[in-house]
PDB file of C-alpha atoms in Angstrom:
ATOM      1  CA  LEU P  20     -16.903 -10.855   3.093  1.00 32.00           C
ATOM      2  CA  ARG P  21     -20.864 -10.038   1.942  1.00 35.00           C
ATOM      3  CA  ASP P  22     -21.124  -9.987  -1.839  1.00 39.00           C
ATOM      4  CA  ARG P  23     -25.326  -9.758  -2.046  1.00 36.00           C
ATOM      5  CA  PRO P  24     -27.035  -8.157  -5.041  1.00 38.00           C
ATOM      6  CA  GLY P  25     -27.605  -4.840  -4.604  1.00 40.00           C
ATOM      7  CA  SER P  26     -24.249  -4.116  -2.468  1.00 47.00           C
ATOM      8  CA  SER P  27     -23.187  -0.452  -3.048  1.00 51.00           C
ATOM      9  CA  LEU P  28     -19.926  -1.031  -1.973  1.00 56.00           C
ATOM     10  CA  PRO P  29     -17.430  -2.885  -4.869  1.00 50.00           C
ATOM     11  CA  ARG P  30     -15.993  -5.703  -4.646  1.00 51.00           C
ATOM     12  CA  ALA P  31     -12.253  -5.615  -5.142  1.00 47.00           C
ATOM     13  CA  THR P  32     -10.222  -8.150  -7.112  1.00 43.00           C
ATOM     14  CA  PRO P  33      -7.259  -7.539  -8.299  1.00 38.00           C
ATOM     15  CA  ARG P  34      -8.182  -6.263 -12.201  1.00 36.00           C
ATOM     16  CA  SER P  35     -10.546  -3.474 -10.846  1.00 36.00           C
ATOM     17  CA  ALA P  36      -8.902  -1.901  -7.445  1.00 36.00           C
ATOM     18  CA  THR P  37      -6.117  -0.821 -10.641  1.00 34.00           C
ATOM     19  CA  ARG P  38      -8.548   0.731 -13.141  1.00 36.00           C
ATOM     20  CA  GLY P  39      -7.617   4.956 -13.953  1.00 38.00           C
ATOM     21  CA  ARG P  40      -5.569   6.460 -15.278  1.00 37.00           C
ATOM     22  CA  GLY P  41      -1.884   6.137 -13.644  1.00 41.00           C
ATOM     23  CA  THR P  42      -1.224   2.216 -14.050  1.00 42.00           C
ATOM     24  CA  ARG P  43       0.113  -0.758 -16.152  1.00 40.00           C
ATOM     25  CA  ASN P  44      -1.293  -4.301 -17.201  1.00 42.00           C
ATOM     26  CA  PRO P  45      -4.139  -3.596 -14.537  1.00 40.00           C
ATOM     27  CA  ALA P  46      -4.450  -7.637 -15.520  1.00 40.00           C
ATOM     28  CA  ASP P  47      -1.068  -7.318 -14.724  1.00 50.00           C
ATOM     29  CA  TRP P  48      -2.010  -7.925 -10.871  1.00 58.00           C
ATOM     30  CA  GLY P  49      -2.423 -10.831 -10.127  1.00 69.00           C
ATOM     31  CA  LEU P  50       1.006 -12.116  -9.698  1.00 68.00           C
ATOM     32  CA  LEU P  51       0.999  -9.881  -6.658  1.00 70.00           C
ATOM     33  CA  TYR P  52      -1.581 -11.257  -5.716  1.00 68.00           C
ATOM     34  CA  GLN P  53      -0.664 -14.463  -6.063  1.00 74.00           C
ATOM     35  CA  LEU P  54       2.981 -13.345  -4.200  1.00 74.00           C
ATOM     36  CA  SER P  55       0.126 -12.120  -1.298  1.00 74.00           C
ATOM     37  CA  ALA P  56      -0.702 -15.521  -1.193  1.00 74.00           C
ATOM     38  CA  VAL P  57       1.950 -17.931  -0.488  1.00 79.00           C
ATOM     39  CA  VAL P  58       4.092 -15.696   1.805  1.00 84.00           C
ATOM     40  CA  PRO P  59       4.526 -16.981   5.861  1.00 84.00           C
ATOM     41  CA  THR P  60       2.487 -13.850   6.931  1.00 89.00           C
ATOM     42  CA  PHE P  61       0.037 -10.448   6.359  1.00 91.00           C
ATOM     43  CA  SER P  62       2.345  -7.749   6.907  1.00 89.00           C
ATOM     44  CA  GLU P  63       4.802  -9.727   5.075  1.00 88.00           C
ATOM     45  CA  ALA P  64       2.665  -9.789   2.440  1.00 86.00           C
ATOM     46  CA  MET P  65       1.310  -6.149   2.810  1.00 89.00           C
ATOM     47  CA  ALA P  66       5.643  -6.356   2.637  1.00 84.00           C
ATOM     48  CA  ALA P  67       5.923  -7.721  -0.235  1.00 82.00           C
ATOM     49  CA  ILE P  68       3.381  -5.493  -2.163  1.00 82.00           C
ATOM     50  CA  VAL P  69       5.018  -2.433  -0.634  1.00 81.00           C
ATOM     51  CA  ARG P  70       7.610  -3.207  -3.156  1.00 77.00           C
ATOM     52  CA  PHE P  71       6.052  -3.864  -6.555  1.00 75.00           C
ATOM     53  CA  MET P  72       3.402  -1.829  -6.383  1.00 75.00           C
ATOM     54  CA  PRO P  73       5.613   1.154  -7.660  1.00 71.00           C
ATOM     55  CA  ALA P  74       5.820  -1.714 -10.969  1.00 67.00           C
ATOM     56  CA  TYR P  75       1.608  -1.225 -11.217  1.00 68.00           C
ATOM     57  CA  SER P  76       1.008   2.786 -10.978  1.00 68.00           C
ATOM     58  CA  ASN P  77       2.454   6.003 -10.094  1.00 65.00           C
ATOM     59  CA  ARG P  78      -0.738   6.729  -7.559  1.00 76.00           C
ATOM     60  CA  ASN P  79      -0.924   5.236  -5.095  1.00 82.00           C
ATOM     61  CA  THR P  80       1.006   3.307  -2.901  1.00 82.00           C
ATOM     62  CA  PHE P  81       0.746   1.947   0.941  1.00 87.00           C
ATOM     63  CA  ALA P  82       2.854   2.839   3.838  1.00 85.00           C
ATOM     64  CA  LEU P  83       3.105   0.341   6.194  1.00 87.00           C
ATOM     65  CA  HIS P  84       3.600   1.170  10.287  1.00 88.00           C
ATOM     66  CA  GLU P  85       4.297  -1.057  12.736  1.00 87.00           C
ATOM     67  CA  LEU P  86       3.271   0.144  16.450  1.00 88.00           C
ATOM     68  CA  PRO P  87       3.989  -2.497  19.570  1.00 88.00           C
ATOM     69  CA  ASP P  88       0.140  -3.556  19.249  1.00 93.00           C
ATOM     70  CA  LEU P  89      -1.014  -3.087  16.170  1.00 93.00           C
ATOM     71  CA  PHE P  90      -0.112  -3.338  11.877  1.00 93.00           C
ATOM     72  CA  VAL P  91      -1.295  -0.620  10.064  1.00 93.00           C
ATOM     73  CA  VAL P  92      -1.845   0.140   6.427  1.00 93.00           C
ATOM     74  CA  GLU P  93      -2.095   3.671   5.307  1.00 92.00           C
ATOM     75  CA  PHE P  94      -3.414   4.062   1.541  1.00 91.00           C
ATOM     76  CA  LEU P  95      -1.234   7.190  -0.197  1.00 87.00           C
ATOM     77  CA  THR P  96      -3.497   8.465  -3.880  1.00 86.00           C
ATOM     78  CA  GLN P  97      -2.621  11.071  -6.071  1.00 82.00           C
ATOM     79  CA  ALA P  98      -6.361  11.478  -6.595  1.00 82.00           C
ATOM     80  CA  ARG P  99      -8.267  14.468  -6.454  1.00 78.00           C
ATOM     81  CA  THR P 100     -11.417  14.715  -7.439  1.00 89.00           C
ATOM     82  CA  ALA P 101     -13.409  13.312  -4.675  1.00 89.00           C
ATOM     83  CA  VAL P 102     -15.370  10.777  -7.260  1.00 91.00           C
ATOM     84  CA  GLY P 103     -11.402   8.937  -7.854  1.00 90.00           C
ATOM     85  CA  LEU P 104     -10.525   9.527  -4.289  1.00 91.00           C
ATOM     86  CA  ARG P 105     -13.581   7.351  -3.208  1.00 92.00           C
ATOM     87  CA  ALA P 106     -14.147   4.223  -5.748  1.00 91.00           C
ATOM     88  CA  THR P 107      -9.778   3.836  -5.143  1.00 91.00           C
ATOM     89  CA  SER P 108     -10.090   4.255  -1.878  1.00 93.00           C
ATOM     90  CA  GLU P 109     -13.223   1.623  -2.238  1.00 92.00           C
ATOM     91  CA  PHE P 110     -11.061  -1.043  -3.598  1.00 89.00           C
ATOM     92  CA  ALA P 111      -7.883  -0.667  -2.427  1.00 90.00           C
ATOM     93  CA  ILE P 112      -8.562  -0.999   1.306  1.00 93.00           C
ATOM     94  CA  ARG P 113     -11.095  -3.304   0.901  1.00 92.00           C
ATOM     95  CA  LEU P 114      -9.292  -5.377  -2.004  1.00 88.00           C
ATOM     96  CA  ILE P 115      -5.885  -5.508   1.375  1.00 92.00           C
ATOM     97  CA  TRP P 116      -9.379  -6.427   4.432  1.00 93.00           C
ATOM     98  CA  GLU P 117     -10.139  -8.844   1.801  1.00 90.00           C
ATOM     99  CA  MET P 118      -6.531 -10.549   1.744  1.00 88.00           C
ATOM    100  CA  PHE P 119      -5.923  -9.425   5.154  1.00 92.00           C
ATOM    101  CA  CYS P 120      -9.107 -12.166   6.252  1.00 90.00           C
ATOM    102  CA  GLY P 121      -8.112 -14.827   3.656  1.00 86.00           C
ATOM    103  CA  PHE P 122      -5.215 -15.468   6.072  1.00 86.00           C
ATOM    104  CA  VAL P 123      -6.455 -14.939   9.793  1.00 87.00           C
ATOM    105  CA  GLY P 124     -10.284 -16.052   8.486  1.00 86.00           C
ATOM    106  CA  PRO P 125     -13.718 -15.809  10.148  1.00 84.00           C
ATOM    107  CA  GLU P 126     -11.471 -13.930  13.476  1.00 86.00           C
ATOM    108  CA  ALA P 127     -10.467 -11.190  10.986  1.00 90.00           C
ATOM    109  CA  ARG P 128     -11.248  -7.921  12.619  1.00 91.00           C
ATOM    110  CA  ALA P 129      -9.840  -4.936  12.405  1.00 94.00           C
ATOM    111  CA  HIS P 130      -9.389  -2.482  15.359  1.00 94.00           C
ATOM    112  CA  ARG P 131     -10.501   1.305  13.313  1.00 94.00           C
ATOM    113  CA  VAL P 132     -10.870   1.054   9.851  1.00 96.00           C
ATOM    114  CA  SER P 133     -10.756   5.582   8.593  1.00 95.00           C
ATOM    115  CA  PHE P 134     -11.580   7.005   5.418  1.00 96.00           C
ATOM    116  CA  ALA P 135      -9.759  10.988   4.628  1.00 93.00           C
ATOM    117  CA  TYR P 136     -13.206  12.026   3.317  1.00 94.00           C
ATOM    118  CA  PRO P 137     -17.015  12.627   3.873  1.00 94.00           C
ATOM    119  CA  ALA P 138     -19.783   9.166   4.315  1.00 93.00           C
ATOM    120  CA  PRO P 139     -21.424   8.612   1.394  1.00 92.00           C
ATOM    121  CA  PRO P 140     -25.140   7.065   0.982  1.00 92.00           C
ATOM    122  CA  TYR P 141     -24.583   3.941   1.497  1.00 92.00           C
ATOM    123  CA  ARG P 142     -21.532   4.602   4.499  1.00 90.00           C
ATOM    124  CA  ASP P 143     -24.121   1.464   6.536  1.00 91.00           C
ATOM    125  CA  GLU P 144     -22.519  -0.939   3.432  1.00 92.00           C
ATOM    126  CA  TYR P 145     -18.340  -0.337   4.731  1.00 93.00           C
ATOM    127  CA  ASP P 146     -19.619  -1.119   8.432  1.00 91.00           C
ATOM    128  CA  ARG P 147     -20.815  -4.242   7.493  1.00 90.00           C
ATOM    129  CA  ALA P 148     -17.812  -5.344   4.648  1.00 91.00           C
ATOM    130  CA  PHE P 149     -15.191  -4.160   7.514  1.00 92.00           C
ATOM    131  CA  ARG P 150     -17.518  -5.573  10.113  1.00 88.00           C
ATOM    132  CA  SER P 151     -16.949  -3.252  12.333  1.00 85.00           C
ATOM    133  CA  ALA P 152     -17.879   0.329  13.025  1.00 84.00           C
ATOM    134  CA  VAL P 153     -16.217   2.840   9.817  1.00 94.00           C
ATOM    135  CA  ALA P 154     -14.889   6.340  10.487  1.00 95.00           C
ATOM    136  CA  PHE P 155     -15.040   9.380   7.789  1.00 96.00           C
ATOM    137  CA  ASP P 156     -13.979  12.591   6.999  1.00 94.00           C
ATOM    138  CA  GLN P 157     -10.393  11.343   8.434  1.00 93.00           C
ATOM    139  CA  ASP P 158      -6.814  12.921   7.893  1.00 90.00           C
ATOM    140  CA  ALA P 159      -5.754   9.256   6.076  1.00 90.00           C
ATOM    141  CA  THR P 160      -7.102   6.629   4.316  1.00 94.00           C
ATOM    142  CA  VAL P 161      -6.264   3.950   6.776  1.00 94.00           C
ATOM    143  CA  LEU P 162      -6.674   0.192   7.949  1.00 96.00           C
ATOM    144  CA  GLU P 163      -5.466  -0.544  11.775  1.00 95.00           C
ATOM    145  CA  LEU P 164      -4.836  -4.288  12.614  1.00 95.00           C
ATOM    146  CA  PRO P 165      -4.160  -6.265  15.448  1.00 95.00           C
ATOM    147  CA  MET P 166      -0.016  -6.889  15.264  1.00 94.00           C
ATOM    148  CA  VAL P 167      -0.640 -10.157  16.953  1.00 94.00           C
ATOM    149  CA  LEU P 168      -3.184 -11.067  13.749  1.00 94.00           C
ATOM    150  CA  ALA P 169      -1.041  -9.346  10.960  1.00 93.00           C
ATOM    151  CA  GLN P 170       1.908 -11.650  12.331  1.00 91.00           C
ATOM    152  CA  ARG P 171       0.484 -15.114  11.891  1.00 89.00           C
ATOM    153  CA  LYS P 172       1.881 -17.910   9.675  1.00 88.00           C
ATOM    154  CA  GLN P 173      -0.415 -19.393   7.253  1.00 81.00           C
ATOM    155  CA  PRO P 174      -0.916 -22.299   6.142  1.00 75.00           C
ATOM    156  CA  HIS P 175      -1.212 -21.993   2.921  1.00 77.00           C
ATOM    157  CA  GLU P 176       3.085 -21.294   3.002  1.00 73.00           C
ATOM    158  CA  ASP P 177       4.849 -22.048   0.124  1.00 70.00           C
ATOM    159  CA  GLU P 178       8.968 -20.954  -0.466  1.00 76.00           C
ATOM    160  CA  VAL P 179       9.545 -21.960  -3.399  1.00 72.00           C
ATOM    161  CA  LEU P 180       6.449 -20.729  -5.072  1.00 69.00           C
ATOM    162  CA  ARG P 181       7.212 -17.559  -3.092  1.00 69.00           C
ATOM    163  CA  ASN P 182      11.205 -17.140  -4.975  1.00 72.00           C
ATOM    164  CA  ILE P 183       9.819 -17.382  -8.438  1.00 71.00           C
ATOM    165  CA  LEU P 184       7.341 -14.841  -8.592  1.00 69.00           C
ATOM    166  CA  GLN P 185       9.530 -12.399  -6.348  1.00 70.00           C
ATOM    167  CA  ALA P 186      11.695 -13.241  -9.433  1.00 71.00           C
ATOM    168  CA  GLN P 187       8.840 -12.459 -11.621  1.00 69.00           C
ATOM    169  CA  ALA P 188       7.331  -9.259 -10.067  1.00 68.00           C
ATOM    170  CA  HIS P 189      11.878  -7.807  -9.949  1.00 67.00           C
ATOM    171  CA  VAL P 190      11.309  -8.351 -14.066  1.00 67.00           C
ATOM    172  CA  ARG P 191       8.103  -6.826 -13.774  1.00 67.00           C
ATOM    173  CA  LEU P 192       9.960  -3.907 -11.765  1.00 64.00           C
ATOM    174  CA  VAL P 193      12.881  -3.122 -13.236  1.00 63.00           C
ATOM    175  CA  THR P 194      11.346  -2.818 -16.521  1.00 65.00           C
ATOM    176  CA  SER P 195       8.356  -1.097 -16.164  1.00 68.00           C
ATOM    177  CA  GLU P 196       7.722   2.378 -17.826  1.00 70.00           C
ATOM    178  CA  THR P 197       6.684   3.617 -14.463  1.00 74.00           C
ATOM    179  CA  PRO P 198       9.555   6.529 -14.606  1.00 81.00           C
ATOM    180  CA  TRP P 199      11.988   5.905 -12.053  1.00 83.00           C
ATOM    181  CA  ALA P 200      11.101   9.229 -10.467  1.00 83.00           C
ATOM    182  CA  SER P 201       8.136   7.847  -9.356  1.00 77.00           C
ATOM    183  CA  ARG P 202       9.221   4.262  -8.363  1.00 78.00           C
ATOM    184  CA  VAL P 203      11.617   6.052  -6.222  1.00 84.00           C
ATOM    185  CA  ALA P 204       9.244   8.639  -4.969  1.00 79.00           C
ATOM    186  CA  ALA P 205       7.081   5.717  -3.926  1.00 74.00           C
ATOM    187  CA  TYR P 206       9.439   3.846  -2.245  1.00 76.00           C
ATOM    188  CA  LEU P 207      10.833   6.313   0.105  1.00 80.00           C
ATOM    189  CA  ASP P 208       7.038   7.348   0.949  1.00 73.00           C
ATOM    190  CA  ALA P 209       6.055   3.638   1.996  1.00 68.00           C
ATOM    191  CA  ALA P 210       9.924   4.399   4.363  1.00 70.00           C
ATOM    192  CA  SER P 211       9.857   4.878   8.220  1.00 60.00           C
ATOM    193  CA  ALA P 212      11.298   9.000   8.227  1.00 57.00           C
ATOM    194  CA  LYS P 213      13.015   7.411  11.085  1.00 62.00           C
ATOM    195  CA  PHE P 214      14.713   5.741   9.345  1.00 74.00           C
ATOM    196  CA  LEU P 215      14.970   6.964   5.437  1.00 83.00           C
ATOM    197  CA  PRO P 216      16.459   4.369   3.024  1.00 86.00           C
ATOM    198  CA  ASP P 217      19.978   5.826   1.803  1.00 90.00           C
ATOM    199  CA  ILE P 218      20.580   5.775  -2.108  1.00 91.00           C
ATOM    200  CA  SER P 219      22.634   2.447  -1.312  1.00 92.00           C
ATOM    201  CA  GLU P 220      19.836   0.421   0.313  1.00 89.00           C
ATOM    202  CA  THR P 221      17.358   1.724  -2.860  1.00 87.00           C
ATOM    203  CA  ALA P 222      19.179   0.406  -5.448  1.00 87.00           C
ATOM    204  CA  HIS P 223      19.546  -2.230  -3.761  1.00 85.00           C
ATOM    205  CA  HIS P 224      15.803  -2.177  -3.156  1.00 79.00           C
ATOM    206  CA  PHE P 225      15.321  -2.178  -7.438  1.00 79.00           C
ATOM    207  CA  GLY P 226      18.287  -4.111  -7.943  1.00 79.00           C
ATOM    208  CA  MET P 227      20.507  -2.043  -9.471  1.00 85.00           C
ATOM    209  CA  SER P 228      23.901  -0.251  -8.130  1.00 90.00           C
ATOM    210  CA  GLN P 229      24.349   3.830  -7.459  1.00 91.00           C
ATOM    211  CA  ARG P 230      25.484   4.451 -10.311  1.00 92.00           C
ATOM    212  CA  GLY P 231      23.329   3.001 -11.918  1.00 90.00           C
ATOM    213  CA  LEU P 232      20.210   4.271  -9.951  1.00 91.00           C
ATOM    214  CA  ARG P 233      21.340   8.403  -9.890  1.00 92.00           C
ATOM    215  CA  ARG P 234      21.865   7.666 -14.158  1.00 92.00           C
ATOM    216  CA  ARG P 235      18.150   7.123 -14.715  1.00 89.00           C
ATOM    217  CA  LEU P 236      17.002   9.629 -11.978  1.00 91.00           C
ATOM    218  CA  GLU P 237      19.349  12.413 -13.876  1.00 91.00           C
ATOM    219  CA  ALA P 238      18.337  10.914 -17.071  1.00 88.00           C
ATOM    220  CA  GLU P 239      14.529  12.217 -15.945  1.00 86.00           C
ATOM    221  CA  GLY P 240      16.294  15.577 -14.073  1.00 87.00           C
ATOM    222  CA  ARG P 241      15.973  14.221 -10.756  1.00 87.00           C
ATOM    223  CA  SER P 242      18.700  13.606  -7.665  1.00 91.00           C
ATOM    224  CA  PHE P 243      17.786  11.727  -5.451  1.00 90.00           C
ATOM    225  CA  SER P 244      18.738  13.644  -2.896  1.00 90.00           C
ATOM    226  CA  TYR P 245      15.994  16.059  -4.017  1.00 86.00           C
ATOM    227  CA  LEU P 246      13.307  12.725  -4.243  1.00 87.00           C
ATOM    228  CA  ALA P 247      14.343  12.048  -0.727  1.00 86.00           C
ATOM    229  CA  ASP P 248      14.559  16.186   1.279  1.00 85.00           C
ATOM    230  CA  ALA P 249      10.483  15.927  -0.992  1.00 81.00           C
ATOM    231  CA  VAL P 250       9.087  12.900   1.482  1.00 77.00           C
ATOM    232  CA  ARG P 251      10.951  14.489   4.629  1.00 79.00           C
ATOM    233  CA  ALA P 252       8.689  17.929   3.564  1.00 76.00           C
ATOM    234  CA  ARG P 253       5.778  15.843   3.390  1.00 68.00           C
ATOM    235  CA  THR P 254       6.442  13.829   6.401  1.00 67.00           C
ATOM    236  CA  GLY P 255       6.869  17.279   8.209  1.00 67.00           C
ATOM    237  CA  ILE P 256       3.629  17.775   7.202  1.00 61.00           C
ATOM    238  CA  ARG P 257       1.240  15.614   7.748  1.00 57.00           C
ATOM    239  CA  TRP P 258       3.014  15.201  11.243  1.00 59.00           C
ATOM    240  CA  LEU P 259       2.520  19.252  11.972  1.00 59.00           C
ATOM    241  CA  THR P 260      -0.499  18.890  10.518  1.00 55.00           C
ATOM    242  CA  GLU P 261      -2.370  16.127  11.304  1.00 51.00           C
ATOM    243  CA  SER P 262      -0.026  15.211  15.568  1.00 52.00           C
ATOM    244  CA  GLU P 263      -0.694  16.195  18.221  1.00 56.00           C
ATOM    245  CA  THR P 264       3.380  16.166  18.949  1.00 54.00           C
ATOM    246  CA  PRO P 265       5.088  19.551  20.036  1.00 57.00           C
ATOM    247  CA  ILE P 266       6.711  20.839  17.865  1.00 52.00           C
ATOM    248  CA  LYS P 267       9.990  21.479  19.335  1.00 55.00           C
ATOM    249  CA  GLU P 268      10.293  17.496  18.948  1.00 56.00           C
TER     250      GLU P 268
END
């Protein structure tokens, strides 16, 4: 990727991508960055990031969608101001794009890149950074990638190091100060709405028993069913407002 002086589009790094409210220990993001570098494929790297991201931010996450020919990364953020939305989305999507380029190399290309805000004055920087025309004022901030590239194995896979880093990330996830309701909501938000994990799968994901997860949520005045219903409601609203699918379906 180009990074010449005077470029308006910020270059993403693990530290810069976590600036802002709602993040925890920005420097620790290096752990996720290292983990993503030693897994077999980009799609598996993104799955690891989605799994452990709640330990680092309770305001931002990614949702992954697998289509027949596309691997889709959707950025979900609680940023509401125009400046916050743009800055957060720029850093996050460019960080993921650079990671994808690291896996694929010179053949890296995006099927589609879109942002959920108006084009900034320096929109040409986006086209050059992502090597394709970028769409603005869209319903969601999305990076669509060819599935064949997202699942291509990289030469730097290291299973031993991956297991070590996953263990460290899991400890970070369990001991994080992020509220449990936020962690569970982020995990459910990132899942497919058609196959929403139940409490058993969710508890296993966080390395605890169902009883333990219920107890932590109850201590925060929440329940698993409340969080799951909220995710279904948000997904339903998004489908109705963003999809051409008939309501009865």
